[in-house]
XYZ file of C-alpha atoms in Angstrom:
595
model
C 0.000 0.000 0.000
C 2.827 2.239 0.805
C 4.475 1.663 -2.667
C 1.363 2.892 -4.748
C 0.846 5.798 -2.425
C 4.432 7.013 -3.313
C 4.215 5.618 -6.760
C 0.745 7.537 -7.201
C 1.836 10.706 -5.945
C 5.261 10.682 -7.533
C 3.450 10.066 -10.647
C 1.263 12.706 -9.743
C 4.012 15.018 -9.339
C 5.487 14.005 -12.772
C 1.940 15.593 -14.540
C 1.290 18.507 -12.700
C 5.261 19.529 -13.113
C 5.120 18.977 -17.037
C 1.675 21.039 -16.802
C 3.494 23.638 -14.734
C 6.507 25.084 -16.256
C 7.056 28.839 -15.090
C 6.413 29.119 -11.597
C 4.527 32.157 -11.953
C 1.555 30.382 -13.614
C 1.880 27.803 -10.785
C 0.996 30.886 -8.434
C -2.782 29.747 -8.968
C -2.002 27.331 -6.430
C -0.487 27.698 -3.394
C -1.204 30.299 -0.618
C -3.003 30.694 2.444
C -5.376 27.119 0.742
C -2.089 25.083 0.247
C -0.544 26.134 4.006
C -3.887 24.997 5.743
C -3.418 21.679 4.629
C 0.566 22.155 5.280
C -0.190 23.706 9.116
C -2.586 21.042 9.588
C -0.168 18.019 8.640
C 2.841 19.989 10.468
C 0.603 20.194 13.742
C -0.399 16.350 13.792
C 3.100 15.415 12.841
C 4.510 17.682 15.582
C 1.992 16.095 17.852
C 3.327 12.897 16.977
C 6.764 13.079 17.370
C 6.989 15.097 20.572
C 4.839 13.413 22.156
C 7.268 10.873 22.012
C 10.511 12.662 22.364
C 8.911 14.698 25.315
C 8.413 11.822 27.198
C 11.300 9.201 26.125
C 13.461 10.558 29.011
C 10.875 9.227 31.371
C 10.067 6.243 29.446
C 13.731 4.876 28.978
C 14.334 5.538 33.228
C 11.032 3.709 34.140
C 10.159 1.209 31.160
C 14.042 0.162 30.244
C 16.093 0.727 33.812
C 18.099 3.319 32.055
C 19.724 5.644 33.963
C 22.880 8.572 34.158
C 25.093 8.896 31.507
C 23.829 5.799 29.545
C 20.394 7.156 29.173
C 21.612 11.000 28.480
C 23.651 9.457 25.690
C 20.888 7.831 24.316
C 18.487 10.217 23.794
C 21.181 13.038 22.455
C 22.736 10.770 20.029
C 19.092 9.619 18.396
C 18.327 13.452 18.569
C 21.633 14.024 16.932
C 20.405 11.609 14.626
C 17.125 12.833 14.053
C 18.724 16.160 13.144
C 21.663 15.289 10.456
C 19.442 13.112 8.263
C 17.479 16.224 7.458
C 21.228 16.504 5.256
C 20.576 13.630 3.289
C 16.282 14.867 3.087
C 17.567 17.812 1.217
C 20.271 16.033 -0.978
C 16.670 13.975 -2.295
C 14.709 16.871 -2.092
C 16.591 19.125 -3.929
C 18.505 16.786 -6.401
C 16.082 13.502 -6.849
C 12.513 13.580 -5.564
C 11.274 17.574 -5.340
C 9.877 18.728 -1.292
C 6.579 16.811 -1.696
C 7.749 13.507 -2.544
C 11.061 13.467 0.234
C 7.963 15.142 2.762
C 5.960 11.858 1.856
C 8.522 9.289 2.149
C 9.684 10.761 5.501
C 6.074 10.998 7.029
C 6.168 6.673 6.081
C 9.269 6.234 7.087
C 8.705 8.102 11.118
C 5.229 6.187 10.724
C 7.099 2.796 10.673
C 9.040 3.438 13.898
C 6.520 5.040 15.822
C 4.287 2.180 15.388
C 7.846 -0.211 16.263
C 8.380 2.029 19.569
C 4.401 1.674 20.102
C 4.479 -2.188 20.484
C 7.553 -1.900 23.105
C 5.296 -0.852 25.497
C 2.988 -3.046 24.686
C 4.528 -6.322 24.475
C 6.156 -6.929 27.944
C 8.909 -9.350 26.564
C 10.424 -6.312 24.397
C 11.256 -5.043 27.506
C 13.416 -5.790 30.786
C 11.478 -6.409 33.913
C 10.212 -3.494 35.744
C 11.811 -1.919 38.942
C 11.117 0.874 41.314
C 13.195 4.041 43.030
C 16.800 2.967 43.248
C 17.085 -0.452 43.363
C 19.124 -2.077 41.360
C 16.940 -3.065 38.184
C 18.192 -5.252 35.375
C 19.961 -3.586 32.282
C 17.670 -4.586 28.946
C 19.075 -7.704 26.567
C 20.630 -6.350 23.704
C 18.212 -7.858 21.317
C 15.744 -5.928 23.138
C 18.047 -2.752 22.933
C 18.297 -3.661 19.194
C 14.586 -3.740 18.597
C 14.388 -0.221 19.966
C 17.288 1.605 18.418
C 15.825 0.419 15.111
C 12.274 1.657 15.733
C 14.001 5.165 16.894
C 16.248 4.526 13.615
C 13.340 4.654 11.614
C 11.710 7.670 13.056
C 14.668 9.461 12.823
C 15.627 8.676 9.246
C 11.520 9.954 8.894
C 12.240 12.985 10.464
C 14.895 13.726 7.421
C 12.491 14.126 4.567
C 10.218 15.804 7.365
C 12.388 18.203 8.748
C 14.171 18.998 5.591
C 11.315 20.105 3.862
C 8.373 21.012 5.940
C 8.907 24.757 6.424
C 10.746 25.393 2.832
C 7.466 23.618 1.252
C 5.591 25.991 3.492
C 7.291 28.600 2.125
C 7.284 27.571 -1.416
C 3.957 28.062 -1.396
C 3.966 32.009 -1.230
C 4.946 34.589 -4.562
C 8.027 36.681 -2.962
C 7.723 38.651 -6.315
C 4.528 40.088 -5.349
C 4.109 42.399 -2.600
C 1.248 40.517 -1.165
C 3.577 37.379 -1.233
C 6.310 39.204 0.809
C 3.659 40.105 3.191
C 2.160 36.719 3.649
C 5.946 35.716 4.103
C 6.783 37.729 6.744
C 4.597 36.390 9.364
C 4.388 32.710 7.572
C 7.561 31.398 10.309
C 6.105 32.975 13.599
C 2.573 31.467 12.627
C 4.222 27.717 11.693
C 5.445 27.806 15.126
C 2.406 29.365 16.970
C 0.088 26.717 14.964
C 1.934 23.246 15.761
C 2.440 24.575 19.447
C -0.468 25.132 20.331
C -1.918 22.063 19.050
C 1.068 20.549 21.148
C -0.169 22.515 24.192
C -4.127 21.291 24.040
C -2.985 17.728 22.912
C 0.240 16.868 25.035
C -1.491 17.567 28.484
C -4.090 14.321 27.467
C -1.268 12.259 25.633
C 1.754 12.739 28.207
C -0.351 12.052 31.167
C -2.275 8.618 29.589
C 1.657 7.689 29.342
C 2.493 7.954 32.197
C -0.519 7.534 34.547
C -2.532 5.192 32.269
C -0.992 3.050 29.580
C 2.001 3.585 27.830
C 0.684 1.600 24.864
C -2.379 3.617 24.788
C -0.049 6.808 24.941
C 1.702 6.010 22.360
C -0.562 4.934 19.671
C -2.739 7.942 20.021
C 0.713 9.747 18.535
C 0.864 7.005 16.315
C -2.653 7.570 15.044
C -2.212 11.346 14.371
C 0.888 10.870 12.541
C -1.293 8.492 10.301
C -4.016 11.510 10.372
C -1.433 13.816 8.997
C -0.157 11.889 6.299
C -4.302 11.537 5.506
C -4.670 15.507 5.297
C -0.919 16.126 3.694
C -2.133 13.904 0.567
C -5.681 15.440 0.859
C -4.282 18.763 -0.240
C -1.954 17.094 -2.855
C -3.809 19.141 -5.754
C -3.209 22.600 -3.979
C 0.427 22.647 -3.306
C 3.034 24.654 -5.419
C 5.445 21.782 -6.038
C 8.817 23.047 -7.883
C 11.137 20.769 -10.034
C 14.461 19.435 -7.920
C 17.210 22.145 -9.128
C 20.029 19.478 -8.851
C 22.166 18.908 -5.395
C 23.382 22.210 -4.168
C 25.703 19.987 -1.812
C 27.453 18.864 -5.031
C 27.809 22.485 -6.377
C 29.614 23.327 -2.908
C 32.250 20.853 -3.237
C 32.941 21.295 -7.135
C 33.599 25.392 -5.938
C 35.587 24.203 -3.264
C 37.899 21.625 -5.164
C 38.011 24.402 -8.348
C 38.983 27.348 -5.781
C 41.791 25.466 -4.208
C 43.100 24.112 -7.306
C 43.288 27.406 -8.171
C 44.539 28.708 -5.728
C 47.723 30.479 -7.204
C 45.293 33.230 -9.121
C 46.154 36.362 -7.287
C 44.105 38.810 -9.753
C 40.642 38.845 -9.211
C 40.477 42.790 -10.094
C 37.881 41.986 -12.784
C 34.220 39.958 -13.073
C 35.427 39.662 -16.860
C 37.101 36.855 -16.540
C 34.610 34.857 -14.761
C 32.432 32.004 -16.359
C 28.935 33.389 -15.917
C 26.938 32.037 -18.688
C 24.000 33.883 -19.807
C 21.935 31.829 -20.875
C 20.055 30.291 -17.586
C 18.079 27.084 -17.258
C 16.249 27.361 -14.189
C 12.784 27.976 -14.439
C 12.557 30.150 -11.219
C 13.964 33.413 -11.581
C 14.945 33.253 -7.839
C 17.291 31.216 -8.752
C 19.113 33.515 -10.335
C 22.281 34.849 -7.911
C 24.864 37.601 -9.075
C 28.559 38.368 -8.509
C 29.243 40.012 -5.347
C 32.901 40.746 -3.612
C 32.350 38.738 -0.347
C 34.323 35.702 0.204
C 36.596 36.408 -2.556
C 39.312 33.192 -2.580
C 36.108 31.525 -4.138
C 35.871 33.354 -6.963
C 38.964 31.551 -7.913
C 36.549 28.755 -8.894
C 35.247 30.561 -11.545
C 38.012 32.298 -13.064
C 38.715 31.493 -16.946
C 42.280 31.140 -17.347
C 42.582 29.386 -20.377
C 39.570 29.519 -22.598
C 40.960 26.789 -25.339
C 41.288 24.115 -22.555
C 38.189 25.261 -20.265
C 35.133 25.169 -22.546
C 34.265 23.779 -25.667
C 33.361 25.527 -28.660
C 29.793 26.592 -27.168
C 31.727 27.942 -24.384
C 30.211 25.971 -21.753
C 32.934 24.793 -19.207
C 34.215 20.936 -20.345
C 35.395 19.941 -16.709
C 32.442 21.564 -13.693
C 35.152 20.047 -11.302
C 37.664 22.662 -12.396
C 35.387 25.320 -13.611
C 31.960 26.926 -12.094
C 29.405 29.379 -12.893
C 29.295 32.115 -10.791
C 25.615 31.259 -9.396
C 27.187 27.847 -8.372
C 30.371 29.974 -6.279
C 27.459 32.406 -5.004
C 25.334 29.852 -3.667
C 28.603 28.867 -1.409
C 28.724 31.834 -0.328
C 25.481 32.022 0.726
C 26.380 29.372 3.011
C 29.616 30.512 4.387
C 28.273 33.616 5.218
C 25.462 32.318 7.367
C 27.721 30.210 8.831
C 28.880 32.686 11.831
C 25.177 33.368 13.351
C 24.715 29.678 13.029
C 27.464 28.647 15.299
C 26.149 30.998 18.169
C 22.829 28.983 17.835
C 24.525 25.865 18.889
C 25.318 27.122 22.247
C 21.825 27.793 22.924
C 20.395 24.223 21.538
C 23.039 22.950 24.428
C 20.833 24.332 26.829
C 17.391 23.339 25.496
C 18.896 19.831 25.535
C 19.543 19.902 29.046
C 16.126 20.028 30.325
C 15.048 17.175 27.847
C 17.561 15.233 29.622
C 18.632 16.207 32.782
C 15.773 18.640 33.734
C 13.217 15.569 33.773
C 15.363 13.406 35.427
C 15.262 16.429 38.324
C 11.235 16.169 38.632
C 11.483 12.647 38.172
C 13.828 12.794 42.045
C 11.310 15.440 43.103
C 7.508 15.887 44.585
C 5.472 15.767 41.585
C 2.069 15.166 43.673
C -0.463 18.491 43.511
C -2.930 17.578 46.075
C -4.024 13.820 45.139
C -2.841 14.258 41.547
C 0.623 13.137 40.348
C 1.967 15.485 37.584
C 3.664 13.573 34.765
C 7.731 14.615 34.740
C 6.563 15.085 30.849
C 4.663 17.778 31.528
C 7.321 20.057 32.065
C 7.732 20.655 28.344
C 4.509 22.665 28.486
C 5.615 25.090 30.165
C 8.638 25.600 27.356
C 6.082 25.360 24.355
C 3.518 27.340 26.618
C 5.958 30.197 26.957
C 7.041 30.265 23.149
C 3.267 30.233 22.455
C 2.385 33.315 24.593
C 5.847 35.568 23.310
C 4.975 34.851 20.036
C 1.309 35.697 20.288
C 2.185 39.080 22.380
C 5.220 39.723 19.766
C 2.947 39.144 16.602
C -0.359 40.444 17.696
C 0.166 43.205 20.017
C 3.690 44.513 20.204
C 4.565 44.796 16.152
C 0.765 46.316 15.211
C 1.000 49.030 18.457
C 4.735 49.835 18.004
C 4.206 50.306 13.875
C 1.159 52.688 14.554
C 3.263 54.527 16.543
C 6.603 54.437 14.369
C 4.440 54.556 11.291
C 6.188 51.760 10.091
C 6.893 48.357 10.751
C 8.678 47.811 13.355
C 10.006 44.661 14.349
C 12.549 43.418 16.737
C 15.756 43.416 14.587
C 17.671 39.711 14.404
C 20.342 40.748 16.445
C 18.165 41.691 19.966
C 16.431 38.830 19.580
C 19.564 36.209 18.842
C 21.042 38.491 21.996
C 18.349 37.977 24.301
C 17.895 34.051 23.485
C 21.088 33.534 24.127
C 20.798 35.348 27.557
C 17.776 33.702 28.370
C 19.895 30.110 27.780
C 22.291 31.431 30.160
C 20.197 32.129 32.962
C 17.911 29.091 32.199
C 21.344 27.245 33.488
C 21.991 29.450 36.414
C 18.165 29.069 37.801
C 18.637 24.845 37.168
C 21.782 24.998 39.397
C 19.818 26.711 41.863
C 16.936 24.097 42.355
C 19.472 21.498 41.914
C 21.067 22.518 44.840
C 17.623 22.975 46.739
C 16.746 19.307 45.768
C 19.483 17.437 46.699
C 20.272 19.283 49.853
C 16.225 18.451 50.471
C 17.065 14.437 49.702
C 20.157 14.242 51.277
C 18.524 15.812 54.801
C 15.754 13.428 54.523
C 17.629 10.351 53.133
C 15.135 9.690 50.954
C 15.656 8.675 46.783
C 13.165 11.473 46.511
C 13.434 15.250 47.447
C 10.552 16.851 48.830
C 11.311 19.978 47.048
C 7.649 20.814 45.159
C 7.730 20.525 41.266
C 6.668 24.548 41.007
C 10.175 25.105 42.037
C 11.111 23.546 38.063
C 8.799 25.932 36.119
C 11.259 28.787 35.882
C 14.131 26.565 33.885
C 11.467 25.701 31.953
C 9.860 28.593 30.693
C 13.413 30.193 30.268
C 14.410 26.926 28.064
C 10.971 28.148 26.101
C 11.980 31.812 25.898
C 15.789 30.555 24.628
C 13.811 28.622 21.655
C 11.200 31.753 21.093
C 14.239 33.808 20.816
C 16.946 31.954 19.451
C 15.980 29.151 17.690
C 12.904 30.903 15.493
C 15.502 33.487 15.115
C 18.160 31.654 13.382
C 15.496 29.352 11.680
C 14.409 32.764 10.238
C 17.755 34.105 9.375
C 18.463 30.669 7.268
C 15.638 30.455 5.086
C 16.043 34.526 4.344
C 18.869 34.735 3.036
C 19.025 31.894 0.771
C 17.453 31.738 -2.434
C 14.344 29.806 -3.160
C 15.497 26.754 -4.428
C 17.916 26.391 -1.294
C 15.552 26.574 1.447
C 15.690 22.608 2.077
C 19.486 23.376 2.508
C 18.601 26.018 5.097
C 16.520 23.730 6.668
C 18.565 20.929 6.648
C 21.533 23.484 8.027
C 19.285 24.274 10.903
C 18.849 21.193 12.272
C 21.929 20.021 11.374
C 23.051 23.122 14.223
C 20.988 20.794 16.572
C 22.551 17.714 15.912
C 26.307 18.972 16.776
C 24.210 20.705 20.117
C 23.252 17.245 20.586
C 26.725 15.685 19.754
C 28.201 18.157 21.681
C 26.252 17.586 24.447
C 27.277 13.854 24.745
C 30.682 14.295 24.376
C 30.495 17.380 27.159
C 28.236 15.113 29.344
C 31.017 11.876 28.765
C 34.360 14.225 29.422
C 32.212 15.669 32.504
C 31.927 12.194 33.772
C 35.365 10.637 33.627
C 37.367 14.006 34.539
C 35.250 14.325 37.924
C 35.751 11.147 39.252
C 39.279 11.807 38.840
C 41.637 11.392 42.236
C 38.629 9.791 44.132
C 36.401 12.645 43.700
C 32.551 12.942 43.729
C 31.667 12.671 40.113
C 28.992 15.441 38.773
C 27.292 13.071 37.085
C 26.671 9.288 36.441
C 24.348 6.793 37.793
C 20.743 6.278 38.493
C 20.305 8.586 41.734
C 21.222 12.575 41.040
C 21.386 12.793 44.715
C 25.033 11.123 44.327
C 26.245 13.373 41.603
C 26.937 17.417 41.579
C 24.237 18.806 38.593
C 24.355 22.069 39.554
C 28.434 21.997 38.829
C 27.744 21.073 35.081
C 24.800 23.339 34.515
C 27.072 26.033 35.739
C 29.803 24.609 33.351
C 27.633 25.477 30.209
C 26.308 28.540 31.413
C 29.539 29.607 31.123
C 30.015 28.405 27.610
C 26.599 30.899 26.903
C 28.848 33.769 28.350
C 31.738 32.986 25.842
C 29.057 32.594 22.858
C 27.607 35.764 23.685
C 30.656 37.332 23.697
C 31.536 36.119 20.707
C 28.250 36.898 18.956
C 27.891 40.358 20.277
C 31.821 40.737 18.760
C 31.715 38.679 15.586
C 28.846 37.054 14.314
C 26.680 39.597 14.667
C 27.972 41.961 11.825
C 27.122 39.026 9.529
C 23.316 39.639 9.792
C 23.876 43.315 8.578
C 26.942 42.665 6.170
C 24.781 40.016 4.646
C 21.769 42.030 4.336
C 23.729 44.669 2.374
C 25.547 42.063 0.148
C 21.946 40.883 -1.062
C 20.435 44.836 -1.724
C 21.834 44.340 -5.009
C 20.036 45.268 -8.266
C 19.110 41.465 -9.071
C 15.649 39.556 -8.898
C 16.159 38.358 -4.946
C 16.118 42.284 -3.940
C 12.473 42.253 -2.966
C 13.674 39.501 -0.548
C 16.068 41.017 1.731
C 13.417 42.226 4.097
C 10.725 39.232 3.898
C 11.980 38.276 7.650
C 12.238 40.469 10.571
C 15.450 42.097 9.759
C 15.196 46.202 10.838
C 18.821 47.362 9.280
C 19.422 50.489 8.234
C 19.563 50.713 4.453
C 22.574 51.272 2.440
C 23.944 50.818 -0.491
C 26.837 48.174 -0.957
């Protein structure tokens, strides 16, 4: 059945992109229509997943005896994982199988290993027996282990095509040439994130506590169920979706400008665009396609430098060897990249943090008084108070603060990417420094009692929380935004793909941190930060405190560095070319000059 649903739409595809050949007579299609069936697929597939990855911190301490280091380094490397296959979505996307097609095959693909995860809690032999509190339980077989890596392989090779594509086919669907497309634009990333968070919000409060207070089975087929509802409303808007051709792998391009720039390497004069191979005659059937020389990131220009005509192109003068020789839209698509590159590091820094209270942060409440009167709140639930804080910023941000503050400017006026980057990455800071705090609070609470569990209330957790929420409201929509705005069309699945691929070396990063952290504090017979089942053993607060300080040093270095990138870039695209109308379609409030 799977088959002749891809077969069927791929086929599908095939006709409507032979009917469709400019994409301005595609803009029948698309808009506001085509992103209500996009929203609504995004928001059940959100539901899905999250429901799942909010709660597998829980689920692998109380279901598989996981604990410490061992459990933290499961759950960052398959989110590392989930985040650097979005790479290989947008080689497909872009080079094989178009947005639609990769979006389909990754829906199937997450589908497969939700519904593999599903039956571990429901089938008692896929997992080790159950134990309570701090016992010692037994470790899982490794056939059982086996069994669940794969299911959480498949989801996150599904969450490649997803993630690759899901906000650049969003996107996709709007006319940046038109000034009603530009407008539609500019709120189109704020609104993806409101919609699928919200629906997260409602939905998660119902799903994370049936998990954990009812049936895990139950709890996780629901998820299962909607992602099989959004893959039912994803095709039902199949005929309504701006679907562009794949423009060949832009990963491809970057590595024949690389090998031709350092093979030529020796050029020294690069006075002159004459010299460069820029043929004029395009194929690409969107004009936004269409990049121009600029002087940024001159050593690649070397890549397409002519220096010997006869041996370089043939006798159309199209270049005989693309390993040696590029276009100068191939060497200015690199540079797109590289110069996004600098804002993108100081994201990473920030993801660090958000992955901490996935991780650690639920194992605290887990240790802690989670019982409100006669109810017991789920450890899971603390995520809501993350997406519940993103929710209400971006709600205040879109639909109070920019319509009051432009009446009064008489323009628009919007919080320019620097403040916000700025403030997310102060919020991650002091996310840290509040967890340390309560850390402290809870253990010193256990350790006075002697009990596996502190009495310390779980109120006391909300304020790490909601500052992890304000870090992603900040930071992460922020950079998200900054990625798919300054890259042309065709490359958004790159951008996307680079985005998350800035989560997977957070993720990385954070097991290697969480690893070194480990084995250096046990060192000369001391009392290790971390390791084990019991945090009551270990020093948290030391490590949260540790990558505080590595927010300090990353804002330093944005405020310093990376921030000039935002403006220099926004200049370097003001050029007198067909992406000029989409310098401004984010939130970007720089002064205008000429380059």
């Amino acid at each position: 059945m799977a088959d002749e649903i891809i077969n069927a739409s791929h086929s599908s595809s095939e006709e409507e992109e032979q009917n469709i050949a400019p994409k301005c007579s595609a803009r029948k299609k698309g808009g506001w229509t085509a992103i209500a069936f996009i929203l609504g697929n995004e928001s059940f597939e959100k539901l899905a997943s999250v429901s799942l990855i909010s709660n597998m911190t829980t689920y692998l301490r109380t279901k598989y005896n996981m604990g410490g280091v061992f459990l933290v380094n499961v759950v960052s490397i398959w989110s590392g994982c989930s985040n650097i296959t979005p790479i290989a979505g947008a080689f497909l996307a872009d080079a094989h199988l178009g947005r639609f097609l990769t979006l389909l095959i990754g829906s199937l693909a997450s589908f497969l290993g939700m519904g593999m995860v599903t039956l571990t809690a429901g089938i008692d032999e896929l997992r080790p027996p159950h134990c309570q509190g701090n016992a010692r339980c037994e470790d899982p077989q490794k056939w059982q282990l086996a069994y669940l890596f794969a299911g959480l392989g498949f989801m996150a090779i599904g969450s490649g095509g997803i993630r690759a594509c899901n906000i650049a086919f969003g996107a996709d669907q709007f006319d940046t040439n038109t000034e009603k497309g530009r407008t539609q634009l500019k709120s189109f990333f704020n609104w993806w994130y409101f919609s699928f968070t919200i629906a997260l919000i409602i939905a998660l409060t119902v799903v994370i506590y049936i998990q954990t207070n009812i049936s895990w089975f139950i709890g996780f087929l629901i998820p299962t169920c909607c992602l099989a509802f959004s893959i039912v409303i994803f095709l039902i808007g199949r005929n309504s979706y701006i679907r562009l051709k794949p423009q060949g792998c832009v990963f491809i391009d970057m590595a024949k400008v690389i090998n031709a720039a350092c093979r030529k390497r020796h050029i020294h004069d690069l006075s002159t665009a004459s010299s460069l191979y820029d043929p004029a005659t395009r194929e690409s059937e969107n004009e936004l396609s269409v990049l121009k020389h600029t002087d940024r990131f001159k050593f690649l220009d070397k890549a397409a430098v002519i220096v010997d005509p006869n041996s370089e192109l043939n006798t159309e003068g199209v270049a005989k060897d693309s390993w040696r020789l590029c276009n100068v839209e191939q060497v200015e698509r690199l540079k797109c990249v590289v110069g996004i590159l600098p804002v993108w590091v100081a994201g990473i820094t920030c993801f660090i943090t958000m992955e901490q209270m996935n991780t650690f942060g639920v194992l605290q409440v887990i240790q802690s008084n989670t019982k409100v009167g006669n109810f017991m709140i789920p450890p899971g639930w603390m995520g809501l108070a993350s997406m519940i804080a993103l929710a209400i910023w971006i709600f205040i941000y879109e639909c109070v603060y920019v319509p009051n503050a432009s009446k009064i400017s008489k323009k628009e006026a919007r919080l320019s990417l620097q403040i916000r980057i700025k403030i997310g990455i102060i919020m991650a800071i002091l996310c840290l420094s509040v967890a340390a705090l309560v850390e402290t609070r809870r253990r010193n609470l256990a350790l006075k009692q002697g009990t596996f569990l502190s009495p310390l209330g779980i109120a006391y957790f909300l304020p790490q929380f909601i500052l992890s929420g304000l870090t992603e409201a900040f930071a992460a929509v922020s950079v998200m935004e900054f990625l798919n705005n300054q890259v042309p069309e065709t490359m958004r699945s790159v951008a996307g793909a680079i985005f998350f691929l800035s989560l997977s070396i957070a993720s990385y990063l954070n097991t290697l941190i969480v690893n070194l952290v480990e084995i250096l504090s046990r060192l000369n017979g001391g009392k290790r930060w971390l390791g084990g089942h019991d945090l009551n053993e270990n020093k948290l607060e030391r490590f949260y405190l540790l990558i505080a300080g590595l927010g300090v040093l990353n804002f330093i270095y944005f405020h310093f560095f990376a921030s000039r990138y935002i403006q220099s870039y926004e200049e370097s695209k003001r050029r007198k070319t067909v992406l000029e109308d989409r310098v401004d379609a984010g939130y970007a409030d720089l002064p205008e000059k000429k380059p």
